[in-house]
Coordinates of C-alpha atoms and ligand atoms in Angstrom, one line a residue:
X220 CA 0.0 -0.1 0.0
X221 CA 1.4 3.5 -0.9
X222 CA 2.0 6.1 1.7
X223 CA -1.2 7.6 3.3
X224 CA -0.2 10.2 5.7
X225 CA 0.9 10.2 9.5
X226 CA -2.6 9.4 10.8
X227 CA -2.5 6.3 8.9
X228 CA 1.0 5.3 9.5
X229 CA 1.2 6.3 13.3
X230 CA -2.5 6.8 14.4
X231 CA -2.3 4.1 16.7
X232 CA 0.4 5.9 18.8
X233 CA -1.5 9.3 18.7
X234 CA -3.9 10.4 21.3
X235 CA -6.9 11.4 19.4
X236 CA -10.6 11.0 20.0
X237 CA -12.7 8.3 18.4
X238 CA -14.6 10.9 16.7
X239 CA -11.6 12.0 14.5
X240 CA -12.3 11.9 10.7
X241 CA -8.9 11.8 8.8
X242 CA -8.0 14.6 6.5
X243 CA -4.8 14.2 5.1
X244 CA -2.6 15.6 2.3
X245 CA 0.0 12.8 2.8
X246 CA 2.1 15.1 5.2
X247 CA 5.1 13.4 6.9
X248 CA 7.4 10.8 5.6
X249 CA 10.1 13.4 5.0
X250 CA 13.6 12.6 4.1
X251 CA 16.5 12.5 6.6
X252 CA 19.1 14.2 4.4
X253 CA 22.7 13.6 5.1
X254 CA 25.1 16.7 5.4
X255 CA 28.4 14.9 4.7
X256 CA 30.5 18.3 4.3
X257 CA 29.4 20.1 7.3
X258 CA 29.3 16.8 9.3
X259 CA 32.9 15.8 8.1
X260 CA 34.1 19.4 9.2
X261 CA 32.5 19.0 12.6
X262 CA 33.7 15.4 13.0
X263 CA 30.1 14.0 13.4
X264 CA 27.4 12.2 11.5
X265 CA 25.0 14.9 10.5
X266 CA 21.3 14.8 9.1
X267 CA 18.7 17.3 8.1
X268 CA 15.1 16.3 8.9
X269 CA 13.7 18.3 5.9
X270 CA 10.4 19.2 7.1
X271 CA 10.2 21.8 4.2
X272 CA 9.0 19.0 2.1
X273 CA 5.5 18.6 3.7
X274 CA 2.6 19.3 1.4
X275 CA 2.4 23.2 2.4
X276 CA 6.2 23.5 3.0
X277 CA 6.5 23.3 6.8
X278 CA 6.3 20.8 9.7
X279 CA 3.1 22.4 10.6
X280 CA 1.2 20.0 8.4
X281 CA 1.9 17.0 10.9
X282 CA 0.0 18.8 13.7
X283 CA -2.6 20.1 11.3
X284 CA -3.8 16.9 9.8
X285 CA -4.6 15.9 13.6
X286 CA -6.2 19.2 14.7
X287 CA -8.3 19.7 11.5
X288 CA -9.3 15.9 11.6
X289 CA -10.5 16.1 15.2
X290 CA -12.3 19.4 14.7
X291 CA -14.2 18.1 11.7
X292 CA -15.1 15.0 13.6
X293 CA -16.5 16.9 16.5
X294 CA -18.7 18.9 14.0
X295 CA -16.7 22.1 14.2
X296 CA -17.5 24.3 11.1
X297 CA -14.8 27.1 11.5
X298 CA -11.2 27.0 12.5
X299 CA -9.1 30.0 13.7
X300 CA -5.3 30.4 14.5
X301 CA -2.8 33.1 15.0
X302 CA 0.4 32.8 12.9
X303 CA 3.5 34.1 11.9
X304 CA 2.7 32.3 8.5
X305 CA 3.4 28.4 8.3
X306 CA 0.4 27.5 10.5
X307 CA -1.8 29.8 8.6
X308 CA -0.9 28.2 5.4
X309 CA -1.3 24.8 6.9
X310 CA -4.5 25.5 8.6
X311 CA -5.9 27.0 5.4
X312 CA -5.0 24.0 3.2
X313 CA -6.3 21.4 5.7
X314 CA -9.4 23.4 6.2
X315 CA -10.0 23.7 2.5
X316 CA -9.4 19.9 2.1
X317 CA -12.1 19.3 5.3
X318 CA -14.6 21.8 3.7
X319 CA -14.2 23.9 6.8
X320 CA -14.1 27.7 7.0
X321 CA -10.6 29.1 8.1
X322 CA -9.7 32.5 10.0
X323 CA -6.2 33.2 10.3
X324 CA -4.6 36.2 12.3
X325 CA -1.3 37.5 11.4
X326 CA 1.0 40.2 12.4
X327 CA 0.7 43.0 9.9
X328 CA 3.5 43.3 7.4
X329 CA 5.7 40.5 9.2
X330 CA 4.6 37.6 7.3
X331 CA 6.9 36.1 4.6
X332 CA 5.4 36.3 1.1
X333 CA 5.3 32.5 0.4
X334 CA 3.1 32.1 3.7
X335 CA 0.7 34.9 3.2
X336 CA 0.2 33.9 -0.5
X337 CA -0.5 30.2 0.6
X338 CA -3.0 31.1 3.2
X339 CA -4.8 33.3 0.5
X340 CA -4.5 30.6 -2.3
X341 CA -6.0 27.9 0.1
X342 CA -8.9 30.3 0.6
X343 CA -8.6 31.3 4.5
X344 CA -10.0 34.5 5.6
X345 CA -6.8 36.3 6.4
X346 CA -6.9 39.1 8.9
X347 CA -3.8 41.3 9.7
X348 CA -3.4 42.5 13.2
X349 CA -1.8 45.7 14.2
X350 CA 0.4 44.0 16.8
X351 CA 2.7 41.1 17.2
X352 CA 2.0 37.3 16.9
X353 CA 1.6 37.3 20.7
X354 CA -1.3 39.7 20.3
X355 CA -3.1 37.8 17.5
X356 CA -2.7 34.6 19.7
X357 CA -4.3 36.4 22.7
X358 CA -7.1 37.4 20.6
X359 CA -7.6 33.8 19.3
X360 CA -7.5 32.4 22.7
X361 CA -10.2 34.8 23.7
X362 CA -12.4 34.3 20.8
X363 CA -12.4 30.6 20.9
X364 CA -13.4 30.5 24.8
X365 CA -16.3 32.7 24.0
X366 CA -17.7 31.3 20.5
X367 CA -17.8 27.7 18.8
X368 CA -14.7 28.5 16.7
X369 CA -12.2 25.7 16.9
X370 CA -8.6 26.8 17.9
X371 CA -5.6 25.2 15.9
X372 CA -2.8 26.6 17.5
X373 CA -0.4 24.4 19.1
X374 CA -2.2 25.1 22.5
X375 CA -4.4 22.5 20.9
X376 CA -3.1 19.2 22.2
X377 CA -3.9 17.3 18.9
X378 CA -1.3 19.5 17.2
X379 CA 1.4 18.1 19.4
X380 CA -0.1 14.6 19.0
X381 CA 0.5 14.9 15.2
X382 CA 4.0 16.4 15.5
X383 CA 5.3 13.7 17.6
X384 CA 5.2 11.5 14.3
X385 CA 8.5 13.4 13.3
X386 CA 10.3 11.8 16.4
X387 CA 9.1 8.5 15.3
X388 CA 10.1 8.8 11.6
X389 CA 13.7 9.7 12.7
X390 CA 13.9 6.6 15.0
X391 CA 12.6 4.5 12.1
X392 CA 15.2 6.0 9.9
X393 CA 18.1 5.8 12.1
X394 CA 17.2 2.7 14.2
X395 CA 17.4 4.7 17.3
X396 CA 17.2 8.3 18.5
X397 CA 20.0 10.3 17.3
X398 CA 22.5 11.8 20.3
X399 CA 21.4 15.3 19.6
X400 CA 18.4 16.9 18.0
X401 CA 18.7 20.6 17.1
X402 CA 15.8 22.8 16.3
X403 CA 14.4 26.3 16.2
X404 CA 11.9 27.3 19.0
X405 CA 9.2 29.9 18.5
X406 CA 5.9 29.1 20.3
X407 CA 7.5 26.0 21.6
X408 CA 5.0 23.4 20.1
X409 CA 7.6 21.5 18.2
X410 CA 10.1 21.0 20.7
X411 CA 7.5 19.8 23.0
X412 CA 6.0 17.5 20.7
X413 CA 9.6 15.9 19.6
X414 CA 10.2 15.4 23.3
X415 CA 7.0 13.7 24.0
X416 CA 7.5 11.6 20.7
X417 CA 11.1 10.3 21.7
X418 CA 9.9 9.4 25.2
X419 CA 6.8 7.5 24.0
X420 CA 8.8 5.7 21.2
X421 CA 11.3 4.1 23.4
X422 CA 14.1 4.0 20.9
X423 CA 16.5 6.1 23.1
X424 CA 16.6 9.8 23.9
X425 CA 18.3 12.8 22.2
X426 CA 19.8 15.5 24.2
X427 CA 17.8 18.7 22.8
X428 CA 19.2 21.8 21.6
X429 CA 16.5 24.6 21.2
X430 CA 17.3 27.7 19.3
X431 CA 15.8 31.0 19.6
X432 CA 16.7 34.3 17.7
X433 CA 18.5 36.7 19.9
X434 CA 16.0 39.3 19.3
X435 CA 13.1 37.0 20.3
X436 CA 14.5 34.9 23.1
X437 CA 12.3 34.9 26.0
X438 CA 13.2 31.3 26.9
X439 CA 17.0 32.2 27.2
X440 CA 16.2 35.5 28.8
X441 CA 13.9 34.0 31.4
X442 CA 11.2 36.6 30.7
X443 CA 8.7 37.5 27.8
X444 CA 9.8 39.7 25.2
X445 CA 7.5 42.5 24.4
X446 CA 8.6 43.6 21.1
X447 CA 10.3 40.6 19.5
X448 CA 12.2 41.3 16.4
X449 CA 14.2 39.1 14.2
X450 CA 14.8 38.3 10.3
X451 CA 13.5 34.8 11.0
X452 CA 9.9 36.0 11.2
X453 CA 8.6 32.6 11.7
X454 CA 9.9 32.7 15.2
X455 CA 9.4 36.3 16.0
X456 CA 7.5 35.4 19.2
X457 CA 8.0 37.0 22.7
X458 CA 5.5 34.9 24.8
X459 CA 5.8 31.0 23.8
X460 CA 2.6 29.3 24.5
X461 CA 4.4 26.1 25.7
X462 CA 7.5 27.9 27.2
X463 CA 7.6 25.9 30.3
X464 CA 7.4 22.4 28.4
X465 CA 10.1 23.6 26.2
X466 CA 12.5 24.4 29.1
X467 CA 11.6 21.1 30.8
X468 CA 12.3 19.3 27.4
X469 CA 15.8 20.8 27.3
X470 CA 16.4 20.2 31.3
X471 CA 15.2 16.5 31.0
X472 CA 17.2 15.7 28.0
X473 CA 20.3 17.4 29.4
X474 CA 20.1 19.7 26.5
X475 CA 19.9 23.4 26.4
X476 CA 17.9 26.5 24.7
X477 CA 20.4 29.0 23.4
X478 CA 19.9 32.1 21.2
X479 CA 21.6 33.0 18.1
X480 CA 21.9 36.4 16.0
X481 CA 20.4 37.1 12.7
X482 CA 23.7 37.2 11.1
X483 CA 24.3 33.6 12.3
X484 CA 21.0 32.5 11.2
X485 CA 21.6 34.0 7.8
X486 CA 25.1 32.4 7.7
X487 CA 23.8 29.0 8.5
X488 CA 20.9 29.4 5.8
X489 CA 23.9 29.9 3.4
X490 CA 25.9 26.9 4.6
X491 CA 22.6 24.6 4.1
X492 CA 22.3 26.0 0.6
X493 CA 25.8 25.2 -0.3
X494 CA 24.8 21.6 0.4
X495 CA 21.8 21.9 -1.8
X496 CA 19.1 22.6 0.8
X497 CA 17.4 25.9 0.7
X498 CA 15.4 26.4 3.9
X499 CA 13.9 29.7 5.5
X500 CA 15.7 31.7 7.8
X501 CA 13.9 30.2 11.0
X502 CA 14.7 26.8 9.9
X503 CA 18.5 27.4 9.8
X504 CA 18.4 28.4 13.5
X505 CA 19.1 24.8 14.5
X506 CA 22.4 24.6 12.3
X507 CA 23.3 28.1 13.7
X508 CA 22.8 27.0 17.1
X509 CA 24.9 23.8 16.6
X510 CA 27.6 25.8 15.1
X511 CA 27.7 28.3 17.7
X512 CA 27.6 25.5 20.4
X513 CA 30.6 23.6 18.7
X514 CA 32.7 26.9 18.3
X515 CA 32.1 27.8 21.9
X516 CA 32.9 24.3 23.1
X517 CA 29.6 24.1 24.7
X518 CA 28.8 20.8 23.2
X519 CA 30.9 17.8 22.2
X520 CA 29.8 16.6 18.8
X521 CA 32.9 14.5 17.7
X522 CA 31.7 11.0 16.8
X523 CA 28.0 11.9 17.6
X524 CA 25.1 11.4 15.5
X525 CA 23.1 14.6 15.3
X526 CA 19.9 15.5 13.6
X527 CA 18.8 19.1 12.6
X528 CA 15.4 19.9 12.0
X529 CA 14.9 22.2 9.2
X530 CA 11.2 23.1 9.7
X531 CA 10.3 25.1 6.5
X532 CA 11.2 25.5 2.9
X533 CA 13.3 28.3 1.6
X534 CA 10.6 29.3 -1.1
X535 CA 8.4 30.4 1.7
X536 CA 10.6 33.5 2.2
X537 CA 12.2 34.5 -1.2
X538 CA 12.7 38.2 -0.3
X539 CA 15.3 37.3 2.1
X540 CA 17.5 36.2 -0.8
X541 CA 16.5 38.5 -3.3
X542 CA 17.0 41.5 -1.1
X543 CA 20.4 40.7 -0.1
X544 CA 21.9 39.9 -3.6
X545 CA 22.3 42.0 -6.8
X546 CA 19.7 40.9 -9.4
X547 CA 21.0 38.8 -12.1
X548 CA 22.7 40.3 -15.2
X549 CA 20.8 40.8 -18.5
X550 CA 22.5 40.3 -21.8
X551 CA 21.2 40.9 -25.3
X552 CA 20.1 37.6 -26.9
X553 CA 23.5 37.1 -29.0
X554 CA 26.3 34.2 -28.5
X555 CA 29.0 36.8 -28.0
X556 CA 27.6 38.5 -25.1
X557 CA 27.0 35.2 -23.3
X558 CA 30.5 34.0 -24.2
X559 CA 32.1 37.2 -22.9
X560 CA 30.3 36.5 -19.6
X561 CA 31.1 32.7 -18.9
X562 CA 34.4 32.4 -20.3
Ligands
AN7_79 C1 9.6 27.4 9.9 O1 3.4 29.5 12.0 O2 4.6 29.9 15.1 O3 8.4 26.5 18.4 O4 2.4 30.7 13.5 O5 7.2 28.5 11.1 O6 6.7 25.0 17.4 O7 6.3 27.4 17.3 C2 5.7 29.0 13.3 C3 6.8 28.5 13.9 C4 10.0 27.0 13.6 C5 8.9 27.3 15.4 N1 10.4 26.8 12.2 O8 8.0 26.2 15.9 C6 3.4 29.9 13.0 C7 4.5 29.5 13.9 C8 9.4 27.4 11.5 C9 8.2 27.9 11.9 C10 8.9 27.4 14.0 C11 8.1 27.9 13.3 P1 7.3 26.2 17.3

């Protein structure tokens, strides 16, 4: 039987109610791509869990198949979320597939083009909030407490259930959990889900390195950030909903949550692209964190098996690239002009 998505493959391991009616776009089953060059440099066995290859271009689809399937089965008619972009696109796609109305709240002007376009293309009602993601999430929480709208942010426990599937896949591919798992942390749903997934699967436990952007690092600073700012707009979050659980995952796993600068994030994005993987800035934070930790000797990586989660595709945020490079040259359509450039 060909692949049918994560609810079909791992549903027996996910705590979902009996009323759940599976809605799938065949999310999950993403490749664990080796990074031989960087791995060799660092002296470790290095892999990228390439979550940008999910149906809407980010890991959010794993949680959304579960949350939308539960909402549909319960009889919900409208789903709503706040989002820095990827959750919005994913909710829009799965709601469309389920025949549900989707409303998404985004921070005005702070969502990458590919995500906004996706949410619109899939037919969601997109509302821009003159405020941050955290402001938008507070609004969504309030309205879902007062009306029958179904909340599909990662406060919804079924999102976490679905996202555990990536930990299962990594263990299935490697035969056991890696020594380290490095990933970006924003609202802290994903780090929570990975840790729960590894604990449940019983194929060993990785140490977890969670990575925030320096301008949006509430879990490193130990307090909320009122005006988060970073080039990695996906993780421009100052008040993570699952912050406590993220800190617990880091502590229990004998890992750490650290912050990296925007410059380090963009450098990591380049390094990944140089091995053929173009990911959005937030997705490069895991690699940036790994490099920062190795350089500061905060982490022994030699001989270790390390998985870095790259959470979203580079095509989500093309402007980051086009704005920082000069435009490609234009030549007349003749051979001599071409030859002059390439010789
Ligand atoms: C590419 O879409 O919060 O720590 O609203 O898009 O589970 O929040 C996105 C988060 C990492 C952080 N990488 O994951 C949203 C949103 C990418 C992301 C994260 C996000 P969490």
